[in-house]
mmCIF file of C-alpha atoms in Angstrom:
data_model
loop_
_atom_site.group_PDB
_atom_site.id
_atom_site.type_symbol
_atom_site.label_atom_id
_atom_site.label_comp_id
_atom_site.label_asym_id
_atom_site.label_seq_id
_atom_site.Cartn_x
_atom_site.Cartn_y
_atom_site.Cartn_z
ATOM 1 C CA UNK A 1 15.305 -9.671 0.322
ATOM 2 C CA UNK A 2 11.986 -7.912 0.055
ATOM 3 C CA UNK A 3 10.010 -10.896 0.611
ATOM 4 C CA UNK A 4 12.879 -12.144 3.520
ATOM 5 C CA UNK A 5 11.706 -8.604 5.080
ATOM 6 C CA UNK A 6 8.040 -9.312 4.395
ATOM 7 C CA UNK A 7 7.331 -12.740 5.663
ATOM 8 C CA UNK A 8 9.517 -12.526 9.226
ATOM 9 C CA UNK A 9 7.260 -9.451 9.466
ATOM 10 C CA UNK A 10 4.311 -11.402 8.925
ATOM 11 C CA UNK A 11 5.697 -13.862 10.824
ATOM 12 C CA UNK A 12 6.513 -11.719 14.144
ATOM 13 C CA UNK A 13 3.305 -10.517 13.562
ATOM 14 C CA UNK A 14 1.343 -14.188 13.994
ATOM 15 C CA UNK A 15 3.840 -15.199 16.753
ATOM 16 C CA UNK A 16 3.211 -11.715 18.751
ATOM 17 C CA UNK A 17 -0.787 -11.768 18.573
ATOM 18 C CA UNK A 18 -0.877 -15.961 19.557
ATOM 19 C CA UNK A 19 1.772 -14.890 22.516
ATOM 20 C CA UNK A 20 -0.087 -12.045 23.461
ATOM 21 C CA UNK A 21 -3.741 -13.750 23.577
ATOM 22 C CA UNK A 22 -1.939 -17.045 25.265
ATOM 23 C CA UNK A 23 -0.567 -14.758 28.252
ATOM 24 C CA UNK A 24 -3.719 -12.204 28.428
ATOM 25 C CA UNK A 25 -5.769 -15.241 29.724
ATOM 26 C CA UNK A 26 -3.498 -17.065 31.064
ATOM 27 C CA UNK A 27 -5.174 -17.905 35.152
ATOM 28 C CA UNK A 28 -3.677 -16.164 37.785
ATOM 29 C CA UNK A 29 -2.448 -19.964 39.226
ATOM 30 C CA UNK A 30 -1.296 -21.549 36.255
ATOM 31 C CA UNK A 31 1.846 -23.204 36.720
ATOM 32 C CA UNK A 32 4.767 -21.445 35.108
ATOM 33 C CA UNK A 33 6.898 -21.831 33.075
ATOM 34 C CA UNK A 34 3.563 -22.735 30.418
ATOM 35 C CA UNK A 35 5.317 -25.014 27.858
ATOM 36 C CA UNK A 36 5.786 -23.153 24.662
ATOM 37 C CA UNK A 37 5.123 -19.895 26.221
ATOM 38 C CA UNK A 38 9.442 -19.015 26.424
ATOM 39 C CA UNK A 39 9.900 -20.485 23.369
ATOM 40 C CA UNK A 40 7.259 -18.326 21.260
ATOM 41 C CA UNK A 41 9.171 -15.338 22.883
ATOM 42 C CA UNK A 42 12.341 -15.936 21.663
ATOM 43 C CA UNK A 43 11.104 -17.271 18.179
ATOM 44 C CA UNK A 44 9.638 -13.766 17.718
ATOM 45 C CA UNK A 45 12.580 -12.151 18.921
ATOM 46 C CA UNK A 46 14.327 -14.066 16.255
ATOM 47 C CA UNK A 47 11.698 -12.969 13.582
ATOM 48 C CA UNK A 48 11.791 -9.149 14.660
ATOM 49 C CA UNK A 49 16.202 -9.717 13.962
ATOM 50 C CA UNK A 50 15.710 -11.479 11.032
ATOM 51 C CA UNK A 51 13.169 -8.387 9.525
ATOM 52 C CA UNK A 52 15.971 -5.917 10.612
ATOM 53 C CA UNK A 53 19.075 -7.854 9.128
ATOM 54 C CA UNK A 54 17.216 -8.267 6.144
ATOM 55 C CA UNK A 55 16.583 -4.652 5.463
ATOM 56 C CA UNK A 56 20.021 -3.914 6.562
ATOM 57 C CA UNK A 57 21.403 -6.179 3.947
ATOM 58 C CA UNK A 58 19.324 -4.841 1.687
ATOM 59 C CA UNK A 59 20.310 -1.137 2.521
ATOM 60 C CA UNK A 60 24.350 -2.247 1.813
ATOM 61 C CA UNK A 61 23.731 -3.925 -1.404
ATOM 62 C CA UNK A 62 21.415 -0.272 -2.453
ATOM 63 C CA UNK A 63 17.815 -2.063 -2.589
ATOM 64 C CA UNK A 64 15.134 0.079 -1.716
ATOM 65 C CA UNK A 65 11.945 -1.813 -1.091
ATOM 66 C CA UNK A 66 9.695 0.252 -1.492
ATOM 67 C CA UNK A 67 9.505 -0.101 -5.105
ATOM 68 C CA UNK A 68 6.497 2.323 -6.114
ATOM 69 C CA UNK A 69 9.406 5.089 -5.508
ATOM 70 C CA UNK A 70 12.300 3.631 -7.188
ATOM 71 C CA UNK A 71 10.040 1.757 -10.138
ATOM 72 C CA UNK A 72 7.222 2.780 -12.040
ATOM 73 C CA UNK A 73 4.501 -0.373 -12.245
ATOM 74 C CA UNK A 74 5.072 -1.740 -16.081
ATOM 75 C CA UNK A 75 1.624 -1.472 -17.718
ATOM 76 C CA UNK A 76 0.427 -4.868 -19.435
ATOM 77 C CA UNK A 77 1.205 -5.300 -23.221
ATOM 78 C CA UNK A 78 -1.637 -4.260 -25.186
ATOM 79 C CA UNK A 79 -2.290 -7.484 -26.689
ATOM 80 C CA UNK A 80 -3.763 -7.540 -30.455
ATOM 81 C CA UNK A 81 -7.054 -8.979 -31.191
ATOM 82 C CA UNK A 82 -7.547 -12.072 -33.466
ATOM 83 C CA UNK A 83 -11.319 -11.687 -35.672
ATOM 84 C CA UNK A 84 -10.444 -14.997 -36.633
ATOM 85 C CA UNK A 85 -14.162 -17.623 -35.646
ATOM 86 C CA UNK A 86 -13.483 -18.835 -32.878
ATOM 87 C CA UNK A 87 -10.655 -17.095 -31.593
ATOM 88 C CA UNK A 88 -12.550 -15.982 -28.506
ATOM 89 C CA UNK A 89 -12.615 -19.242 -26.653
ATOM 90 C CA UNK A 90 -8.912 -19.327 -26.629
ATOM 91 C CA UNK A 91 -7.472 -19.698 -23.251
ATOM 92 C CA UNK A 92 -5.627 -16.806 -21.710
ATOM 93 C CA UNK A 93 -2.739 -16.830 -20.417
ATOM 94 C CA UNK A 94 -3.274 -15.750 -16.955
ATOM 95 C CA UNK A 95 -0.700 -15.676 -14.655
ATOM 96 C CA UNK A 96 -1.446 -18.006 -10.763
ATOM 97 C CA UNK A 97 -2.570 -16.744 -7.658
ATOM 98 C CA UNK A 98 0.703 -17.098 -6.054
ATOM 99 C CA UNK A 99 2.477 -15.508 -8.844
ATOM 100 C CA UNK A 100 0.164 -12.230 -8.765
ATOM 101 C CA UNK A 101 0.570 -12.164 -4.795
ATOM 102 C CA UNK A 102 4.072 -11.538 -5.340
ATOM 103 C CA UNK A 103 3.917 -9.589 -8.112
ATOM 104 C CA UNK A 104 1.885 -7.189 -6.493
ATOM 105 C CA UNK A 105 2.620 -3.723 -5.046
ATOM 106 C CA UNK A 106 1.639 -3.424 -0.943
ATOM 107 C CA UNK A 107 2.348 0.247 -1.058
ATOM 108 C CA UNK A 108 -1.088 1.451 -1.657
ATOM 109 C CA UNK A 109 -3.160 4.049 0.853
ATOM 110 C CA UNK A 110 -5.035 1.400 2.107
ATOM 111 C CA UNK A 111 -2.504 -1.676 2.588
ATOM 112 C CA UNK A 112 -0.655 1.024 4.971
ATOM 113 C CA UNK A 113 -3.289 1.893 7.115
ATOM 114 C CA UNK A 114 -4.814 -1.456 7.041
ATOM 115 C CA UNK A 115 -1.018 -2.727 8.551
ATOM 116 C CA UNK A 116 -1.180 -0.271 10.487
ATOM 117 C CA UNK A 117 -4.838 -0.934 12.310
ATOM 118 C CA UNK A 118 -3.222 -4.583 12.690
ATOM 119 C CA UNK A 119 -0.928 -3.224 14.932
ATOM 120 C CA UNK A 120 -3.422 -0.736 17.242
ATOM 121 C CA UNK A 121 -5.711 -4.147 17.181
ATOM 122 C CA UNK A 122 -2.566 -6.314 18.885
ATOM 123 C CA UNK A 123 -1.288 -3.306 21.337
ATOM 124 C CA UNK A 124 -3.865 -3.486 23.624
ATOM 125 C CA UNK A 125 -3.941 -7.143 23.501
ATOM 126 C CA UNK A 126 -0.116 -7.281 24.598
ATOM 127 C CA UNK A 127 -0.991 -4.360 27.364
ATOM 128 C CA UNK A 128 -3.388 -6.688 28.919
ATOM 129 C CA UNK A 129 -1.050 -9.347 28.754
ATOM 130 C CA UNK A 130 2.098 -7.394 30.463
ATOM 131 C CA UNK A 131 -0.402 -6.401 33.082
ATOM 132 C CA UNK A 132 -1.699 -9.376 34.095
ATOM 133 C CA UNK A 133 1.926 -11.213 33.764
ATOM 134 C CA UNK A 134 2.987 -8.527 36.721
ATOM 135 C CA UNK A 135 -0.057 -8.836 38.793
ATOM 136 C CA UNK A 136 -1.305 -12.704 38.600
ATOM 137 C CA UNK A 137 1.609 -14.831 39.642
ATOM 138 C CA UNK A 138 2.137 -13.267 42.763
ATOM 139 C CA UNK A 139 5.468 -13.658 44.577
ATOM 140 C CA UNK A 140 8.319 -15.910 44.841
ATOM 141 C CA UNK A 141 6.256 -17.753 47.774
ATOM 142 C CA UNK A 142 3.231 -18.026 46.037
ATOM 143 C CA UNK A 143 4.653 -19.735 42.777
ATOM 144 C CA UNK A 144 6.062 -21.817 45.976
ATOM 145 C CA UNK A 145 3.626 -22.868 47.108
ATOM 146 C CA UNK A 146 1.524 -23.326 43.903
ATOM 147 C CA UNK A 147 4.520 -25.536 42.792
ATOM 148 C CA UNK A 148 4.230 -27.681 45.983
ATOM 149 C CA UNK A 149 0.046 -28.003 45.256
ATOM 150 C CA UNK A 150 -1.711 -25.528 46.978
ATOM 151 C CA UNK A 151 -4.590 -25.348 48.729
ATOM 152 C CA UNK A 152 -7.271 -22.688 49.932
ATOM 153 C CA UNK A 153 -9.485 -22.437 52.693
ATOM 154 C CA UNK A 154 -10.738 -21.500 56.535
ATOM 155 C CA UNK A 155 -8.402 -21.744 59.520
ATOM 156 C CA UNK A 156 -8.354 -20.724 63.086
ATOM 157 C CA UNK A 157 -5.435 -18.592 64.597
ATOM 158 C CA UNK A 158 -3.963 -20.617 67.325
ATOM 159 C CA UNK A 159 -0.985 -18.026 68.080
ATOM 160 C CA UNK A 160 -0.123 -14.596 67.969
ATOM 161 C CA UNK A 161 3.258 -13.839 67.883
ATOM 162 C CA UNK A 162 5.605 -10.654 67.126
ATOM 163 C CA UNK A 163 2.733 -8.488 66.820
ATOM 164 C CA UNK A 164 2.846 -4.805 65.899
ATOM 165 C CA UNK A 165 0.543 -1.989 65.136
ATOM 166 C CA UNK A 166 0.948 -0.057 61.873
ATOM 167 C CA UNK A 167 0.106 3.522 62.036
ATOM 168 C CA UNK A 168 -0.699 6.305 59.954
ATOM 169 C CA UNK A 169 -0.775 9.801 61.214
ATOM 170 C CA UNK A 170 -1.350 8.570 64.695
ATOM 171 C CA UNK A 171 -3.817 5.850 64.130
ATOM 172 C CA UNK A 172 -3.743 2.317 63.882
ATOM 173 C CA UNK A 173 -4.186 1.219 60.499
ATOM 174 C CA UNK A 174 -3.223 -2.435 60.701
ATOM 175 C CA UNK A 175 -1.351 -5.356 62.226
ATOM 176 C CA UNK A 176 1.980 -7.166 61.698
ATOM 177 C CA UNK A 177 2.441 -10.154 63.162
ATOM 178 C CA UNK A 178 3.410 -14.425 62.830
ATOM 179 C CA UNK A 179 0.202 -16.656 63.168
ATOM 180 C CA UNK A 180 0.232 -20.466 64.241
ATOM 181 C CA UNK A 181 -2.434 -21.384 62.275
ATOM 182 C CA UNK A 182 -4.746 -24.552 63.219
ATOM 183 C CA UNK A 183 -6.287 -26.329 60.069
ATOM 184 C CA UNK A 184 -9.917 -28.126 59.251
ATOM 185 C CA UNK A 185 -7.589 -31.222 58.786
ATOM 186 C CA UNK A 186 -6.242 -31.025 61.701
ATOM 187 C CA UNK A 187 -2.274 -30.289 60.953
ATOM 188 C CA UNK A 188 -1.047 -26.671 61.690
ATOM 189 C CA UNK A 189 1.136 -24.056 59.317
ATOM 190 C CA UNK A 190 3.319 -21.133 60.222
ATOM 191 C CA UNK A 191 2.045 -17.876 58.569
ATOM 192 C CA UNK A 192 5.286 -15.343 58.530
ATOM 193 C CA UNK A 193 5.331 -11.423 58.130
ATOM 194 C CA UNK A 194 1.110 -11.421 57.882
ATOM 195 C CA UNK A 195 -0.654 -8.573 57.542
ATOM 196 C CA UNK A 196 -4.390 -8.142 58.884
ATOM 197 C CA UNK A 197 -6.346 -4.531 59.139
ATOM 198 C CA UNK A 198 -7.552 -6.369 62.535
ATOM 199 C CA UNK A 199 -5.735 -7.478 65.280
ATOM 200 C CA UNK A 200 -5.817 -10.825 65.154
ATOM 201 C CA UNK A 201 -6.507 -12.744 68.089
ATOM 202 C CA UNK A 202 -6.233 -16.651 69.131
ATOM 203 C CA UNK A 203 -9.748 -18.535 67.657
ATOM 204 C CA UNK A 204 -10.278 -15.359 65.157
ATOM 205 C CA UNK A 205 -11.203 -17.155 61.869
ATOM 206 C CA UNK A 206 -8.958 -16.652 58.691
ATOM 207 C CA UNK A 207 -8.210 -17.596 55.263
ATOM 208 C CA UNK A 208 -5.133 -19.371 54.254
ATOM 209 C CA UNK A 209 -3.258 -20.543 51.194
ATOM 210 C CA UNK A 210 -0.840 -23.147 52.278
ATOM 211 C CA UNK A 211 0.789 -26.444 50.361
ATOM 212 C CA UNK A 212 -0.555 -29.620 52.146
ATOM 213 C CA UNK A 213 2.170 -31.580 51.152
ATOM 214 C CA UNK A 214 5.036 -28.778 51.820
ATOM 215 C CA UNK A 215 3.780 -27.651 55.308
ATOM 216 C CA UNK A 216 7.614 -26.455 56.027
ATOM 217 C CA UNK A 217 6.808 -23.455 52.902
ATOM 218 C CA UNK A 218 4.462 -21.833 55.504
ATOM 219 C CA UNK A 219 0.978 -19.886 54.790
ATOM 220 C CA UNK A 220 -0.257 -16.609 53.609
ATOM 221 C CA UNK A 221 -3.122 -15.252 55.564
ATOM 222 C CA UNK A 222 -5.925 -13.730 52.891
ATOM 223 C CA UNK A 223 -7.216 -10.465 54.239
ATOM 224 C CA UNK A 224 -8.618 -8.332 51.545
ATOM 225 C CA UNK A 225 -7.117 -10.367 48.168
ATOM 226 C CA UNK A 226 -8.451 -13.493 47.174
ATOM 227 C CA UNK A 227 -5.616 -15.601 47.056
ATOM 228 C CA UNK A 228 -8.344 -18.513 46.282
ATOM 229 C CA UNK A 229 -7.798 -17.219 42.701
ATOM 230 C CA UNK A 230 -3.976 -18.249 42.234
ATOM 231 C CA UNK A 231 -5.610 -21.690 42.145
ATOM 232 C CA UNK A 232 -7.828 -20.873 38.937
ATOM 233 C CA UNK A 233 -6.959 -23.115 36.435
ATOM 234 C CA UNK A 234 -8.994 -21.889 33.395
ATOM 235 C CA UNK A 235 -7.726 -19.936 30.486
ATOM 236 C CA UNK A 236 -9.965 -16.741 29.426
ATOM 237 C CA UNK A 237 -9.469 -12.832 29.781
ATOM 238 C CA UNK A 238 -11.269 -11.499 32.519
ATOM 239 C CA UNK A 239 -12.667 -7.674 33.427
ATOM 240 C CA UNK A 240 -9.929 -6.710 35.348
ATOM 241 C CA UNK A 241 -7.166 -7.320 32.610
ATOM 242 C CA UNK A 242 -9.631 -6.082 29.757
ATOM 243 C CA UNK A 243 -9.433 -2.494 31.665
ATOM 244 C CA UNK A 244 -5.992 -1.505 30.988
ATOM 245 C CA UNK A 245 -6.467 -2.347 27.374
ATOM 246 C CA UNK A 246 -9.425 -0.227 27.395
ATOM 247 C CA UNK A 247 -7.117 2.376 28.048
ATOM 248 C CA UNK A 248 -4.391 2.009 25.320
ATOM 249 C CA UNK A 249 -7.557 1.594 22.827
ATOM 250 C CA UNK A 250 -8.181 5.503 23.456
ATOM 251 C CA UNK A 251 -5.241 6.370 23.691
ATOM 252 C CA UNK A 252 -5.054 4.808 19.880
ATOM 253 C CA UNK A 253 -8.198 7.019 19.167
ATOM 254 C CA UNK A 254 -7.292 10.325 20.964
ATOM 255 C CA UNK A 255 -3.654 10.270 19.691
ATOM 256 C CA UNK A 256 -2.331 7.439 17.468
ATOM 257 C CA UNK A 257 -4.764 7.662 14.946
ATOM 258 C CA UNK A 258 -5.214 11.325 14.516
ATOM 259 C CA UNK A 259 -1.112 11.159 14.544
ATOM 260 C CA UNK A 260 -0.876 8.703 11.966
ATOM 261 C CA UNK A 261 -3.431 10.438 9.759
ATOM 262 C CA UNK A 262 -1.904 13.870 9.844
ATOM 263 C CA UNK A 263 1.456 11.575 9.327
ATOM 264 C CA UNK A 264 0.289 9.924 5.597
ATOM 265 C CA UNK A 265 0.985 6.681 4.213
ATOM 266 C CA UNK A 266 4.121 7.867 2.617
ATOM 267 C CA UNK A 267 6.097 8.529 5.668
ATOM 268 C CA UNK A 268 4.391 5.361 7.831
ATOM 269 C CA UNK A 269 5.469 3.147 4.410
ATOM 270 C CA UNK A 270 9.010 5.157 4.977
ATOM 271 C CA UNK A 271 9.483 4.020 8.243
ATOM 272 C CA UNK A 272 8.483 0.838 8.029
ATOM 273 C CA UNK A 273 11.123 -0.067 5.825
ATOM 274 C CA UNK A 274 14.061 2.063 7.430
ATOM 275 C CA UNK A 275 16.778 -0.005 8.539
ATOM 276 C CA UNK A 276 17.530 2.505 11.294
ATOM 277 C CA UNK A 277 14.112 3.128 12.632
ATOM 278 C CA UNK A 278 13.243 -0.724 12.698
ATOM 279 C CA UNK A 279 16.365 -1.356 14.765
ATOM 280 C CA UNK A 280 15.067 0.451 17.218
ATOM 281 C CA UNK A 281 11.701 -0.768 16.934
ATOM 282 C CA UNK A 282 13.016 -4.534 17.003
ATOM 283 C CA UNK A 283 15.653 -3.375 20.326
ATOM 284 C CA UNK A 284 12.473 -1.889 22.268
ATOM 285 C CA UNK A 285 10.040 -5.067 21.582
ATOM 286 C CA UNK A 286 12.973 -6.874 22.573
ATOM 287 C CA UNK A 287 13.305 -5.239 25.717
ATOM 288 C CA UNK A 288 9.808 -5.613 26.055
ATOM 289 C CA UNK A 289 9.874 -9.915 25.950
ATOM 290 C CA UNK A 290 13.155 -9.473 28.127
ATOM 291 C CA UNK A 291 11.283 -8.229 31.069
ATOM 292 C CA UNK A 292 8.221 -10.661 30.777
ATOM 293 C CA UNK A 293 10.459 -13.500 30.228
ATOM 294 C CA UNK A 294 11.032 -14.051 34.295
ATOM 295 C CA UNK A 295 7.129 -14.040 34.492
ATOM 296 C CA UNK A 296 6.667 -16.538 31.563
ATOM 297 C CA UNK A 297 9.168 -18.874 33.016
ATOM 298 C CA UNK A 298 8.527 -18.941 36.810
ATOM 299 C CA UNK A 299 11.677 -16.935 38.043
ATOM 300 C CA UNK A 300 10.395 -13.769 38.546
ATOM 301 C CA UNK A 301 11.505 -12.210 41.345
ATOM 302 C CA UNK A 302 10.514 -8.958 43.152
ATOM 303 C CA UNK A 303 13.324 -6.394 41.025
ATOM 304 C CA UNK A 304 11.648 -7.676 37.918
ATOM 305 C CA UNK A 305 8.248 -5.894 38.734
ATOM 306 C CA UNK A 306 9.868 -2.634 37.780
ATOM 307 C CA UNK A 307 10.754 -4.051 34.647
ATOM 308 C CA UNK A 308 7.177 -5.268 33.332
ATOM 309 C CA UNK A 309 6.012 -1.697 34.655
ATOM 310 C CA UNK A 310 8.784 -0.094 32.241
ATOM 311 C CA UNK A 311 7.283 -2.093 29.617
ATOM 312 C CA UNK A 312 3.996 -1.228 30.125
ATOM 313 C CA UNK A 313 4.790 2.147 29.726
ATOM 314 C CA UNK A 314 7.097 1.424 27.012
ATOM 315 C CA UNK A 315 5.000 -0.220 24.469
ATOM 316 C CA UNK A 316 2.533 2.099 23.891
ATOM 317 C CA UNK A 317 5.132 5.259 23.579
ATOM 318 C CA UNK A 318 7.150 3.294 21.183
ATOM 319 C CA UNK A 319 3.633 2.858 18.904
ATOM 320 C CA UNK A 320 2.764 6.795 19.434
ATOM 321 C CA UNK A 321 6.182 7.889 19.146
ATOM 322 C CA UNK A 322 6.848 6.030 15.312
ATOM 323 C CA UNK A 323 3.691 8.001 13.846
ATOM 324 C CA UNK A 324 4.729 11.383 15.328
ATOM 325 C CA UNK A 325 8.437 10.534 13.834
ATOM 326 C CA UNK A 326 6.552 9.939 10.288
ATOM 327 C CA UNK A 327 4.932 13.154 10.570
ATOM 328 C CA UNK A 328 7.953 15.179 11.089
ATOM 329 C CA UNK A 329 9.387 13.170 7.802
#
């Protein structure tokens, strides 16, 4: 069992950092669902179980893994010396590679903390990732539209309809309103519920994202956001989703770390192999792949927002509040 616990751990571990690196640079018009992208989320969901059944099962049968507290380390026979000519270039008896990797003892001051940096490495990693799943894909009529083949460009207003002002203590502050649009190609698309910070007018100059070959799914008018970028197709992490993770890298520096310092590597090792504190660890990163799962898989709708944001805020409490729970052990 203490290997079962050890390798899904090592395991999750692999499948959360390629997930997390895969959706961090994922393009903000990449079509979703990304094949494998759902099915690495559930695998490690699976893992994270497996690691908590496993110490559960271990727990009921009275194992306690970490063995530097229940077992003293056996000290080596002291093996007699032959003067005999020759004896030197005898072989020893050295046991494999393999064989001393599982023989050996990861309780030590350093394989804690160095586990432990692994994870304040990946956090911000899988920050940047929720963030950018909850900002890049848009809406439901943008993953439309991007579905249908979407294209980008200038267009001419060719009718103003519904219009209304939008005010703010008083004074205009924008425009609501449904624009005929007339295209370079010569074809024309409905843009619905558009909002402009200028009233727009009939040959005013705009710019569109519409499907060419699914005129009937309408147009979104581009004032102020570059909707040319939901048709950026390459992978790579960009400023804007490297900021947030800037901030959950000091908040590992001004709090985590100091936290998990003051905590020890006795009561991190504790908790790390409590059944009860790593089912709660494996239901939170659970909850955490439920609500980017719409995102991953292309059904995300507008309720499901709230969700990513609760994870976002989620993920790094559950890291800061597992070191302060060690230091009250």
């Amino acid at each position: 069992m203490v290997w079962c616990v050890r390798l899904s751990a090592a395991l999750a571990y692999v499948a959360a950092a390629v997930l997390s690196l895969w959706t961090a640079g994922l393009p903000s018009g990449a079509p979703l669902p990304v094949p494998g992208l759902v099915g690495l989320a559930w695998t490690l969901i699976g893992l994270v179980w497996l690691r908590v059944v496993a110490l559960w099962i271990g727990r009921l049968q009275g194992e306690y893994f970490w063995v530097s507290l229940e077992e003293p380390r056996r000290k080596a026979p002291v093996r007699s010396v032959s003067l005999a000519k020759g004896a030197g270039r005898a072989r020893r008896n050295r046991p494999g590679v393999l064989r001393r990797v599982l023989a050996y003892h990861y309780d030590s001051v350093w394989w804690v903390y160095l586990r432990q940096s692994a994870v304040w490495l990946l956090l911000p990693v899988a920050f940047v990732a929720l963030v950018g799943l909850g900002d890049s894909h848009g809406s439901q009529h943008i993953r439309s539209l991007l579905r249908a083949g979407a294209a980008y460009g200038p267009a001419s207003v060719a009718e103003v309809a519904d219009l209304t002002e939008s005010r703010s203590e008083g004074e205009v502050v924008g425009y609501h309103s449904t624009l005929l649009l007339a295209l370079p190609g010569g074809g024309r698309v409905r843009a619905e519920h558009t909002s402009t910070r200028y009233e727009p007018k009939p040959d005013s100059r705009v710019h569109v994202l519409w499907a060419p070959t699914a005129p009937g799914l309408g147009g979104l008018v581009d004032d102020g956001e570059d909707l040319g970028r939901y048709l950026d197709r390459d992978w790579g992490l960009t400023l804007s989703g490297i900021a947030p993770g800037a901030i959950v890298l000091l908040l590992i520096l001004a709090a985590m770390l100091p936290v998990s310092i003051a905590a020890e590597d006795d009561g991190l090792q504790e908790l790390a192999w409590s059944p009860v504190t790593q089912t709660v660890h494996a239901c939170a990163v659970t909850g955490v792949l439920l609500a980017a799962l719409p995102f991953l898989s292309g059904t995300a709708s507008g309720n499901d927002v709230l969700g990513i944001g609760v994870a976002c805020i989620g993920l790094p409490a559950l890291y800061l509040v597992m070191p302060i729970r060690a230091l009250l052990i």
